[in-house]
mmCIF file of C-alpha atoms in Angstrom:
data_model
loop_
_atom_site.group_PDB
_atom_site.id
_atom_site.type_symbol
_atom_site.label_atom_id
_atom_site.label_comp_id
_atom_site.label_asym_id
_atom_site.label_seq_id
_atom_site.Cartn_x
_atom_site.Cartn_y
_atom_site.Cartn_z
ATOM 1 C CA UNK A 511 1.845 -12.194 -18.020
ATOM 2 C CA UNK A 512 0.915 -15.310 -16.204
ATOM 3 C CA UNK A 513 -2.617 -14.444 -16.124
ATOM 4 C CA UNK A 514 -2.463 -13.956 -20.143
ATOM 5 C CA UNK A 515 -0.408 -16.970 -21.118
ATOM 6 C CA UNK A 516 -2.689 -18.561 -18.934
ATOM 7 C CA UNK A 517 -5.868 -17.152 -20.613
ATOM 8 C CA UNK A 518 -4.133 -17.476 -24.139
ATOM 9 C CA UNK A 519 -3.754 -21.392 -23.277
ATOM 10 C CA UNK A 520 -6.679 -22.405 -21.613
ATOM 11 C CA UNK A 521 -9.574 -19.769 -23.402
ATOM 12 C CA UNK A 522 -12.173 -21.495 -21.872
ATOM 13 C CA UNK A 523 -10.746 -21.153 -18.383
ATOM 14 C CA UNK A 524 -13.124 -19.061 -15.816
ATOM 15 C CA UNK A 525 -10.736 -16.856 -13.712
ATOM 16 C CA UNK A 526 -11.842 -15.042 -10.768
ATOM 17 C CA UNK A 527 -10.705 -11.401 -9.902
ATOM 18 C CA UNK A 528 -11.529 -10.276 -6.570
ATOM 19 C CA UNK A 529 -9.756 -6.448 -5.781
ATOM 20 C CA UNK A 530 -10.558 -3.647 -3.472
ATOM 21 C CA UNK A 531 -9.214 -1.046 -5.904
ATOM 22 C CA UNK A 532 -10.897 -2.054 -9.852
ATOM 23 C CA UNK A 533 -10.960 1.677 -10.555
ATOM 24 C CA UNK A 534 -7.948 3.903 -10.257
ATOM 25 C CA UNK A 535 -7.802 7.870 -10.420
ATOM 26 C CA UNK A 536 -4.590 7.686 -11.554
ATOM 27 C CA UNK A 537 -5.047 7.125 -15.315
ATOM 28 C CA UNK A 538 -1.074 5.040 -15.698
ATOM 29 C CA UNK A 539 -2.563 2.533 -13.420
ATOM 30 C CA UNK A 540 -5.941 1.833 -15.014
ATOM 31 C CA UNK A 541 -5.328 -0.099 -17.862
ATOM 32 C CA UNK A 542 -3.408 -3.179 -16.466
ATOM 33 C CA UNK A 543 -6.887 -4.439 -14.870
ATOM 34 C CA UNK A 544 -8.692 -3.826 -18.301
ATOM 35 C CA UNK A 545 -6.557 -5.890 -19.888
ATOM 36 C CA UNK A 546 -6.960 -9.028 -17.386
ATOM 37 C CA UNK A 547 -9.960 -9.075 -17.779
ATOM 38 C CA UNK A 548 -11.568 -7.255 -20.586
ATOM 39 C CA UNK A 549 -15.347 -8.484 -19.528
ATOM 40 C CA UNK A 550 -14.825 -5.408 -16.610
ATOM 41 C CA UNK A 551 -16.545 -5.013 -13.777
ATOM 42 C CA UNK A 552 -19.057 -8.052 -13.292
ATOM 43 C CA UNK A 553 -20.333 -8.243 -9.688
ATOM 44 C CA UNK A 554 -19.499 -5.424 -6.855
ATOM 45 C CA UNK A 555 -20.419 -5.402 -3.113
ATOM 46 C CA UNK A 556 -20.275 -2.413 -1.368
ATOM 47 C CA UNK A 557 -18.025 -1.884 1.721
ATOM 48 C CA UNK A 558 -20.699 -1.311 4.114
ATOM 49 C CA UNK A 559 -22.502 -4.993 2.985
ATOM 50 C CA UNK A 560 -18.982 -6.513 3.255
ATOM 51 C CA UNK A 561 -18.816 -4.803 7.507
ATOM 52 C CA UNK A 562 -22.248 -5.919 8.278
ATOM 53 C CA UNK A 563 -21.811 -9.625 7.104
ATOM 54 C CA UNK A 564 -18.335 -9.683 9.013
ATOM 55 C CA UNK A 565 -16.034 -9.984 6.225
ATOM 56 C CA UNK A 566 -14.579 -6.531 6.905
ATOM 57 C CA UNK A 567 -13.271 -4.904 9.919
ATOM 58 C CA UNK A 568 -15.454 -1.467 10.723
ATOM 59 C CA UNK A 569 -12.614 0.899 10.242
ATOM 60 C CA UNK A 570 -12.009 3.346 12.882
ATOM 61 C CA UNK A 571 -9.973 6.759 11.784
ATOM 62 C CA UNK A 572 -8.670 9.295 14.147
ATOM 63 C CA UNK A 573 -5.806 11.913 13.251
ATOM 64 C CA UNK A 574 -2.970 12.127 15.206
ATOM 65 C CA UNK A 575 -0.667 14.741 14.941
ATOM 66 C CA UNK A 576 3.414 13.976 14.596
ATOM 67 C CA UNK A 577 4.416 17.493 14.713
ATOM 68 C CA UNK A 578 6.571 16.574 11.634
ATOM 69 C CA UNK A 579 6.297 19.023 8.673
ATOM 70 C CA UNK A 580 7.202 17.949 5.101
ATOM 71 C CA UNK A 581 8.455 20.500 2.733
ATOM 72 C CA UNK A 582 6.953 20.823 -0.968
ATOM 73 C CA UNK A 583 9.375 22.740 -3.063
ATOM 74 C CA UNK A 584 8.080 23.925 -6.321
ATOM 75 C CA UNK A 585 8.734 20.658 -8.397
ATOM 76 C CA UNK A 586 7.199 18.711 -6.105
ATOM 77 C CA UNK A 587 3.627 21.088 -5.642
ATOM 78 C CA UNK A 588 3.287 20.672 -9.292
ATOM 79 C CA UNK A 589 3.954 16.940 -9.263
ATOM 80 C CA UNK A 590 1.492 16.823 -6.063
ATOM 81 C CA UNK A 591 -0.894 18.764 -8.397
ATOM 82 C CA UNK A 592 -0.648 17.131 -11.171
ATOM 83 C CA UNK A 593 -1.264 13.461 -9.520
ATOM 84 C CA UNK A 594 -4.702 14.124 -8.113
ATOM 85 C CA UNK A 595 -3.109 14.606 -4.603
ATOM 86 C CA UNK A 596 -1.362 11.768 -4.524
ATOM 87 C CA UNK A 597 2.260 12.579 -2.852
ATOM 88 C CA UNK A 598 4.855 13.094 -4.769
ATOM 89 C CA UNK A 599 7.541 10.206 -4.215
ATOM 90 C CA UNK A 600 10.386 12.089 -2.541
ATOM 91 C CA UNK A 601 7.992 13.191 -0.031
ATOM 92 C CA UNK A 602 6.436 9.983 0.607
ATOM 93 C CA UNK A 603 10.223 8.499 0.773
ATOM 94 C CA UNK A 604 11.247 10.791 3.522
ATOM 95 C CA UNK A 605 8.323 10.130 5.806
ATOM 96 C CA UNK A 606 9.050 6.244 5.288
ATOM 97 C CA UNK A 607 12.664 6.928 6.549
ATOM 98 C CA UNK A 608 11.324 9.115 9.287
ATOM 99 C CA UNK A 609 12.854 7.685 11.982
ATOM 100 C CA UNK A 610 10.761 10.181 14.862
ATOM 101 C CA UNK A 611 7.495 9.628 12.726
ATOM 102 C CA UNK A 612 7.701 5.985 12.917
ATOM 103 C CA UNK A 613 8.701 5.600 16.538
ATOM 104 C CA UNK A 614 5.669 7.780 17.057
ATOM 105 C CA UNK A 615 3.600 5.577 14.987
ATOM 106 C CA UNK A 616 5.092 2.726 17.647
ATOM 107 C CA UNK A 617 4.309 4.722 20.479
ATOM 108 C CA UNK A 618 0.730 5.637 19.852
ATOM 109 C CA UNK A 619 0.028 2.075 19.295
ATOM 110 C CA UNK A 620 1.427 0.718 22.098
ATOM 111 C CA UNK A 621 0.081 3.603 24.685
ATOM 112 C CA UNK A 622 -3.231 2.522 22.813
ATOM 113 C CA UNK A 623 -2.910 -1.506 22.776
ATOM 114 C CA UNK A 624 -5.857 -2.621 24.701
ATOM 115 C CA UNK A 625 -8.305 0.449 22.808
ATOM 116 C CA UNK A 626 -6.534 -0.809 19.581
ATOM 117 C CA UNK A 627 -6.662 -4.886 19.902
ATOM 118 C CA UNK A 628 -5.495 -6.106 16.854
ATOM 119 C CA UNK A 629 -4.433 -3.893 14.135
ATOM 120 C CA UNK A 630 -3.175 -3.421 11.043
ATOM 121 C CA UNK A 631 -0.708 -0.925 10.123
ATOM 122 C CA UNK A 632 -0.018 -0.374 6.594
ATOM 123 C CA UNK A 633 2.785 1.337 5.397
ATOM 124 C CA UNK A 634 4.477 2.920 2.334
ATOM 125 C CA UNK A 635 8.149 1.059 1.904
ATOM 126 C CA UNK A 636 8.863 -2.374 3.226
ATOM 127 C CA UNK A 637 11.742 -0.860 5.238
ATOM 128 C CA UNK A 638 9.299 1.524 6.828
ATOM 129 C CA UNK A 639 7.427 -1.666 7.293
ATOM 130 C CA UNK A 640 10.604 -3.530 9.038
ATOM 131 C CA UNK A 641 11.309 -0.422 11.105
ATOM 132 C CA UNK A 642 8.192 -0.261 12.591
ATOM 133 C CA UNK A 643 7.927 -3.969 13.407
ATOM 134 C CA UNK A 644 11.099 -4.151 15.297
ATOM 135 C CA UNK A 645 9.490 -1.156 17.032
ATOM 136 C CA UNK A 646 6.695 -3.087 18.404
ATOM 137 C CA UNK A 647 8.582 -5.958 18.858
ATOM 138 C CA UNK A 648 11.332 -4.092 21.256
ATOM 139 C CA UNK A 649 7.901 -2.972 23.065
ATOM 140 C CA UNK A 650 6.748 -6.691 24.233
ATOM 141 C CA UNK A 651 4.181 -6.165 20.968
ATOM 142 C CA UNK A 652 4.036 -9.599 18.971
ATOM 143 C CA UNK A 653 4.367 -7.896 15.257
ATOM 144 C CA UNK A 654 5.170 -9.150 11.610
ATOM 145 C CA UNK A 655 5.210 -7.634 8.367
ATOM 146 C CA UNK A 656 4.070 -8.645 4.703
ATOM 147 C CA UNK A 657 5.100 -6.991 1.733
ATOM 148 C CA UNK A 658 2.856 -6.177 -1.457
ATOM 149 C CA UNK A 659 4.393 -4.581 -4.784
ATOM 150 C CA UNK A 660 3.055 -4.313 -8.152
ATOM 151 C CA UNK A 661 5.615 -3.338 -10.386
ATOM 152 C CA UNK A 662 5.495 -2.452 -13.751
ATOM 153 C CA UNK A 663 8.867 -1.389 -14.500
ATOM 154 C CA UNK A 664 12.540 -1.858 -13.318
ATOM 155 C CA UNK A 665 13.855 -3.708 -15.200
ATOM 156 C CA UNK A 666 13.414 -7.355 -15.944
ATOM 157 C CA UNK A 667 11.575 -9.829 -13.977
ATOM 158 C CA UNK A 668 14.760 -11.525 -13.487
ATOM 159 C CA UNK A 669 16.626 -8.772 -12.192
ATOM 160 C CA UNK A 670 13.468 -7.813 -9.917
ATOM 161 C CA UNK A 671 13.636 -11.826 -8.539
ATOM 162 C CA UNK A 672 17.222 -10.552 -7.357
ATOM 163 C CA UNK A 673 16.153 -7.897 -5.195
ATOM 164 C CA UNK A 674 16.612 -8.846 -1.972
ATOM 165 C CA UNK A 675 14.990 -6.194 1.104
ATOM 166 C CA UNK A 676 18.275 -4.625 0.809
ATOM 167 C CA UNK A 677 18.366 -3.448 -2.819
#
């Protein structure tokens, strides 16, 4: 709303929007960027060019078997199929709260910190961020958290602003 109000109040003002995800496969999320930037994407730069220019780090992917199995019931399975492969919220929440899995993530970093160096960990829920950061700190690793969340529902702006990490 802020951006929309600024556009109406100052129609000649230019607005630069930068995002790594200008398009969504989930149609429920697709509309809000188009409303903010009705002119569409004016310029784009490939990830490989940004890596070559030193703007982005080159990602290194590793698969690690946590030996933790999440069970999908019939309803979860059908919700998973309907969301283009996105895991159902119930499974994401269960994984984010799984201490054994989160301890495995912490131990994997701690045991490989020289190999990994400075690292960004992305987690699905704020409480998982806190848990991972505390685990890293107790192992002597300097760590902190940054939360980012876009919410289009869940009450008024005042209700959302009154929330704490505990609510």
